[in-house]
PDB file of C-alpha atoms and ligand atoms in Angstrom:
ATOM      1  CA  MET A   1      59.396 -21.671 -33.532  1.00  0.00           C
ATOM      2  CA  ASN A   2      56.576 -18.839 -33.791  1.00  0.00           C
ATOM      3  CA  SER A   3      53.955 -18.445 -30.686  1.00  0.00           C
ATOM      4  CA  ASN A   4      51.390 -20.250 -34.114  1.00  0.00           C
ATOM      5  CA  GLU A   5      53.476 -23.550 -33.761  1.00  0.00           C
ATOM      6  CA  ARG A   6      53.484 -23.145 -29.756  1.00  0.00           C
ATOM      7  CA  LEU A   7      49.935 -23.135 -29.560  1.00  0.00           C
ATOM      8  CA  THR A   8      49.692 -26.063 -32.108  1.00  0.00           C
ATOM      9  CA  ARG A   9      51.921 -28.480 -29.544  1.00  0.00           C
ATOM     10  CA  ARG A  10      49.639 -27.056 -26.992  1.00  0.00           C
ATOM     11  CA  GLN A  11      46.781 -28.085 -28.434  1.00  0.00           C
ATOM     12  CA  LEU A  12      47.764 -31.222 -29.593  1.00  0.00           C
ATOM     13  CA  LEU A  13      49.206 -32.463 -26.156  1.00  0.00           C
ATOM     14  CA  GLY A  14      45.678 -31.312 -24.789  1.00  0.00           C
ATOM     15  CA  VAL A  15      44.070 -34.056 -27.384  1.00  0.00           C
ATOM     16  CA  THR A  16      46.713 -36.585 -26.517  1.00  0.00           C
ATOM     17  CA  VAL A  17      45.732 -35.876 -23.191  1.00  0.00           C
ATOM     18  CA  THR A  18      42.239 -36.116 -23.418  1.00  0.00           C
ATOM     19  CA  THR A  19      42.174 -38.973 -25.863  1.00  0.00           C
ATOM     20  CA  ALA A  20      44.203 -41.002 -23.163  1.00  0.00           C
ATOM     21  CA  ALA A  21      42.130 -40.517 -20.092  1.00  0.00           C
ATOM     22  CA  GLY A  22      38.891 -40.983 -22.518  1.00  0.00           C
ATOM     23  CA  LEU A  23      40.766 -44.222 -23.718  1.00  0.00           C
ATOM     24  CA  ALA A  24      41.244 -45.486 -19.943  1.00  0.00           C
ATOM     25  CA  GLY A  25      38.131 -44.840 -19.476  1.00  0.00           C
ATOM     26  CA  VAL A  26      35.961 -46.355 -21.564  1.00  0.00           C
ATOM     27  CA  ALA A  27      38.487 -49.745 -20.818  1.00  0.00           C
ATOM     28  CA  ALA A  28      37.511 -49.187 -17.239  1.00  0.00           C
ATOM     29  CA  VAL A  29      34.083 -49.226 -18.062  1.00  0.00           C
ATOM     30  CA  ALA A  30      34.119 -52.153 -20.291  1.00  0.00           C
ATOM     31  CA  LYS A  31      36.305 -54.014 -17.375  1.00  0.00           C
ATOM     32  CA  ALA A  32      33.591 -53.155 -15.106  1.00  0.00           C
ATOM     33  CA  GLN A  33      30.628 -54.157 -17.491  1.00  0.00           C
ATOM     34  CA  THR A  34      32.546 -57.672 -17.840  1.00  0.00           C
ATOM     35  CA  ALA A  35      33.705 -57.724 -14.442  1.00  0.00           C
ATOM     36  CA  PRO A  36      33.398 -61.593 -12.653  1.00  0.00           C
ATOM     37  CA  ALA A  37      31.237 -60.724  -9.921  1.00  0.00           C
ATOM     38  CA  ALA A  38      28.611 -59.696 -12.476  1.00  0.00           C
ATOM     39  CA  PHE A  39      28.287 -62.734 -14.308  1.00  0.00           C
ATOM     40  CA  PRO A  40      24.987 -64.500 -13.146  1.00  0.00           C
ATOM     41  CA  HIS A  41      24.879 -68.161 -11.467  1.00  0.00           C
ATOM     42  CA  LEU A  42      25.035 -70.461 -14.314  1.00  0.00           C
ATOM     43  CA  ASP A  43      21.908 -72.322 -13.778  1.00  0.00           C
ATOM     44  CA  GLU A  44      22.389 -76.071 -13.952  1.00  0.00           C
ATOM     45  CA  LYS A  45      19.005 -76.471 -16.238  1.00  0.00           C
ATOM     46  CA  ASP A  46      21.236 -74.735 -18.840  1.00  0.00           C
ATOM     47  CA  PRO A  47      21.332 -77.155 -21.592  1.00  0.00           C
ATOM     48  CA  GLN A  48      25.468 -77.608 -21.523  1.00  0.00           C
ATOM     49  CA  ALA A  49      25.331 -77.123 -17.460  1.00  0.00           C
ATOM     50  CA  ALA A  50      22.624 -80.200 -17.858  1.00  0.00           C
ATOM     51  CA  ALA A  51      24.965 -82.001 -20.656  1.00  0.00           C
ATOM     52  CA  LEU A  52      27.620 -82.380 -18.253  1.00  0.00           C
ATOM     53  CA  HIS A  53      25.444 -82.975 -14.986  1.00  0.00           C
ATOM     54  CA  TYR A  54      26.728 -79.944 -13.241  1.00  0.00           C
ATOM     55  CA  VAL A  55      24.906 -79.329 -10.110  1.00  0.00           C
ATOM     56  CA  HIS A  56      25.585 -76.612  -6.712  1.00  0.00           C
ATOM     57  CA  ASP A  57      25.718 -79.040  -4.591  1.00  0.00           C
ATOM     58  CA  VAL A  58      28.803 -81.505  -5.069  1.00  0.00           C
ATOM     59  CA  LYS A  59      26.437 -83.640  -2.780  1.00  0.00           C
ATOM     60  CA  LEU A  60      23.501 -84.254  -5.094  1.00  0.00           C
ATOM     61  CA  VAL A  61      26.130 -85.491  -7.722  1.00  0.00           C
ATOM     62  CA  ASP A  62      24.593 -88.729  -8.875  1.00  0.00           C
ATOM     63  CA  PRO A  63      26.696 -91.746  -9.292  1.00  0.00           C
ATOM     64  CA  LYS A  64      25.066 -93.478 -11.094  1.00  0.00           C
ATOM     65  CA  LYS A  65      24.598 -89.973 -14.104  1.00  0.00           C
ATOM     66  CA  SER A  66      27.813 -89.635 -13.086  1.00  0.00           C
ATOM     67  CA  PRO A  67      30.047 -92.049 -12.489  1.00  0.00           C
ATOM     68  CA  THR A  68      33.413 -90.517 -12.965  1.00  0.00           C
ATOM     69  CA  PHE A  69      32.742 -88.624  -9.821  1.00  0.00           C
ATOM     70  CA  LYS A  70      35.146 -89.066  -6.903  1.00  0.00           C
ATOM     71  CA  PRO A  71      34.595 -87.919  -3.186  1.00  0.00           C
ATOM     72  CA  GLY A  72      36.470 -84.432  -2.634  1.00  0.00           C
ATOM     73  CA  GLN A  73      36.382 -83.561  -6.437  1.00  0.00           C
ATOM     74  CA  HIS A  74      34.311 -79.771  -6.233  1.00  0.00           C
ATOM     75  CA  CYS A  75      34.497 -76.897  -8.626  1.00  0.00           C
ATOM     76  CA  ALA A  76      37.115 -75.409  -6.082  1.00  0.00           C
ATOM     77  CA  ASN A  77      40.238 -77.630  -6.668  1.00  0.00           C
ATOM     78  CA  CYS A  78      38.899 -77.969  -9.954  1.00  0.00           C
ATOM     79  CA  LEU A  79      41.518 -77.145 -13.245  1.00  0.00           C
ATOM     80  CA  GLN A  80      39.084 -74.766 -15.058  1.00  0.00           C
ATOM     81  CA  ILE A  81      37.995 -73.077 -11.800  1.00  0.00           C
ATOM     82  CA  THR A  82      39.421 -69.112 -11.921  1.00  0.00           C
ATOM     83  CA  GLY A  83      38.672 -66.134  -9.856  1.00  0.00           C
ATOM     84  CA  LYS A  84      39.520 -65.675  -6.216  1.00  0.00           C
ATOM     85  CA  ASP A  85      40.346 -68.681  -3.646  1.00  0.00           C
ATOM     86  CA  GLY A  86      37.099 -68.276  -1.413  1.00  0.00           C
ATOM     87  CA  ASP A  87      34.595 -66.919  -3.012  1.00  0.00           C
ATOM     88  CA  THR A  88      31.804 -68.818  -3.807  1.00  0.00           C
ATOM     89  CA  TRP A  89      31.088 -68.139  -6.925  1.00  0.00           C
ATOM     90  CA  ARG A  90      33.388 -68.080  -9.316  1.00  0.00           C
ATOM     91  CA  PRO A  91      33.989 -68.003 -13.225  1.00  0.00           C
ATOM     92  CA  CYS A  92      35.542 -71.378 -14.762  1.00  0.00           C
ATOM     93  CA  ASN A  93      36.928 -71.876 -18.336  1.00  0.00           C
ATOM     94  CA  ILE A  94      33.877 -74.283 -19.092  1.00  0.00           C
ATOM     95  CA  PHE A  95      30.884 -72.165 -18.671  1.00  0.00           C
ATOM     96  CA  PRO A  96      32.315 -68.735 -20.144  1.00  0.00           C
ATOM     97  CA  LYS A  97      30.441 -65.432 -18.234  1.00  0.00           C
ATOM     98  CA  LYS A  98      29.000 -67.966 -15.984  1.00  0.00           C
ATOM     99  CA  LEU A  99      29.603 -68.295 -12.654  1.00  0.00           C
ATOM    100  CA  VAL A 100      29.937 -71.704 -10.717  1.00  0.00           C
ATOM    101  CA  ASN A 101      29.374 -73.176  -7.141  1.00  0.00           C
ATOM    102  CA  ALA A 102      33.025 -73.363  -5.528  1.00  0.00           C
ATOM    103  CA  ASN A 103      31.458 -76.527  -4.160  1.00  0.00           C
ATOM    104  CA  GLY A 104      30.316 -77.575  -7.113  1.00  0.00           C
ATOM    105  CA  TRP A 105      30.623 -80.875 -10.005  1.00  0.00           C
ATOM    106  CA  CYS A 106      30.628 -81.179 -13.183  1.00  0.00           C
ATOM    107  CA  SER A 107      32.005 -83.969 -15.339  1.00  0.00           C
ATOM    108  CA  VAL A 108      35.051 -81.835 -16.808  1.00  0.00           C
ATOM    109  CA  TRP A 109      36.090 -82.238 -13.033  1.00  0.00           C
ATOM    110  CA  ALA A 110      40.359 -82.271 -13.670  1.00  0.00           C
ATOM    111  CA  LYS A 111      42.616 -81.722 -10.487  1.00  0.00           C
ATOM    112  CA  LYS A 112      43.428 -78.632 -10.459  1.00  0.00           C
ATOM    113  CA  PRO A 113      47.377 -78.720  -9.580  1.00  0.00           C
ATOM    114  CA  GLY A 114      48.896 -77.713  -6.131  1.00  0.00           C
ATOM    115  CA  THR A 115      45.029 -78.327  -4.622  1.00  0.00           C
ATOM    116  CA  ALA A 116      44.353 -81.402  -1.929  1.00  0.00           C
TER     117      ALA A 116
HETATM  118  S1  LIG B   1      34.600 -77.422 -15.164  1.00  0.00           S
HETATM  119 FE1  LIG B   1      35.153 -78.152 -12.890  1.00  0.00          FE
HETATM  120  S2  LIG B   1      34.794 -75.611 -12.757  1.00  0.00           S
HETATM  121 FE2  LIG B   1      33.876 -75.831 -13.808  1.00  0.00          FE
HETATM  122  S3  LIG B   1      31.403 -76.606 -13.393  1.00  0.00           S
HETATM  123 FE3  LIG B   1      33.124 -77.748 -14.282  1.00  0.00          FE
HETATM  124  S4  LIG B   1      34.200 -79.280 -12.252  1.00  0.00           S
HETATM  125 FE4  LIG B   1      33.392 -76.368 -11.559  1.00  0.00          FE
END
């Protein structure tokens, strides 16, 4: 192995490390840009939210419009909610890239296993 070959290996290693660091940085930025905490709150007037009778406060559910509603149902104990227990605003699988209120409700509600 001559010195030119060694230099080439060093250069290659440097490019590999630099590329890996660059990709890691891009991934971190992409993740930060789509972090759930950055999502906007779902608007009750959003057409999909309105169609599913979503409300931020379960006390405002209209039983005439939402006859499937039962006391005790709310977003925090729904199968579709994600994010961290205890957070007031959390992601929901039904409303991508929006946050729903943990005390809200919509007609898609389904009991999350293991919740009261
Ligand atoms: S699907 Fe569940 S978590 Fe999502 S808005 Fe409706 S009740 Fe809330």
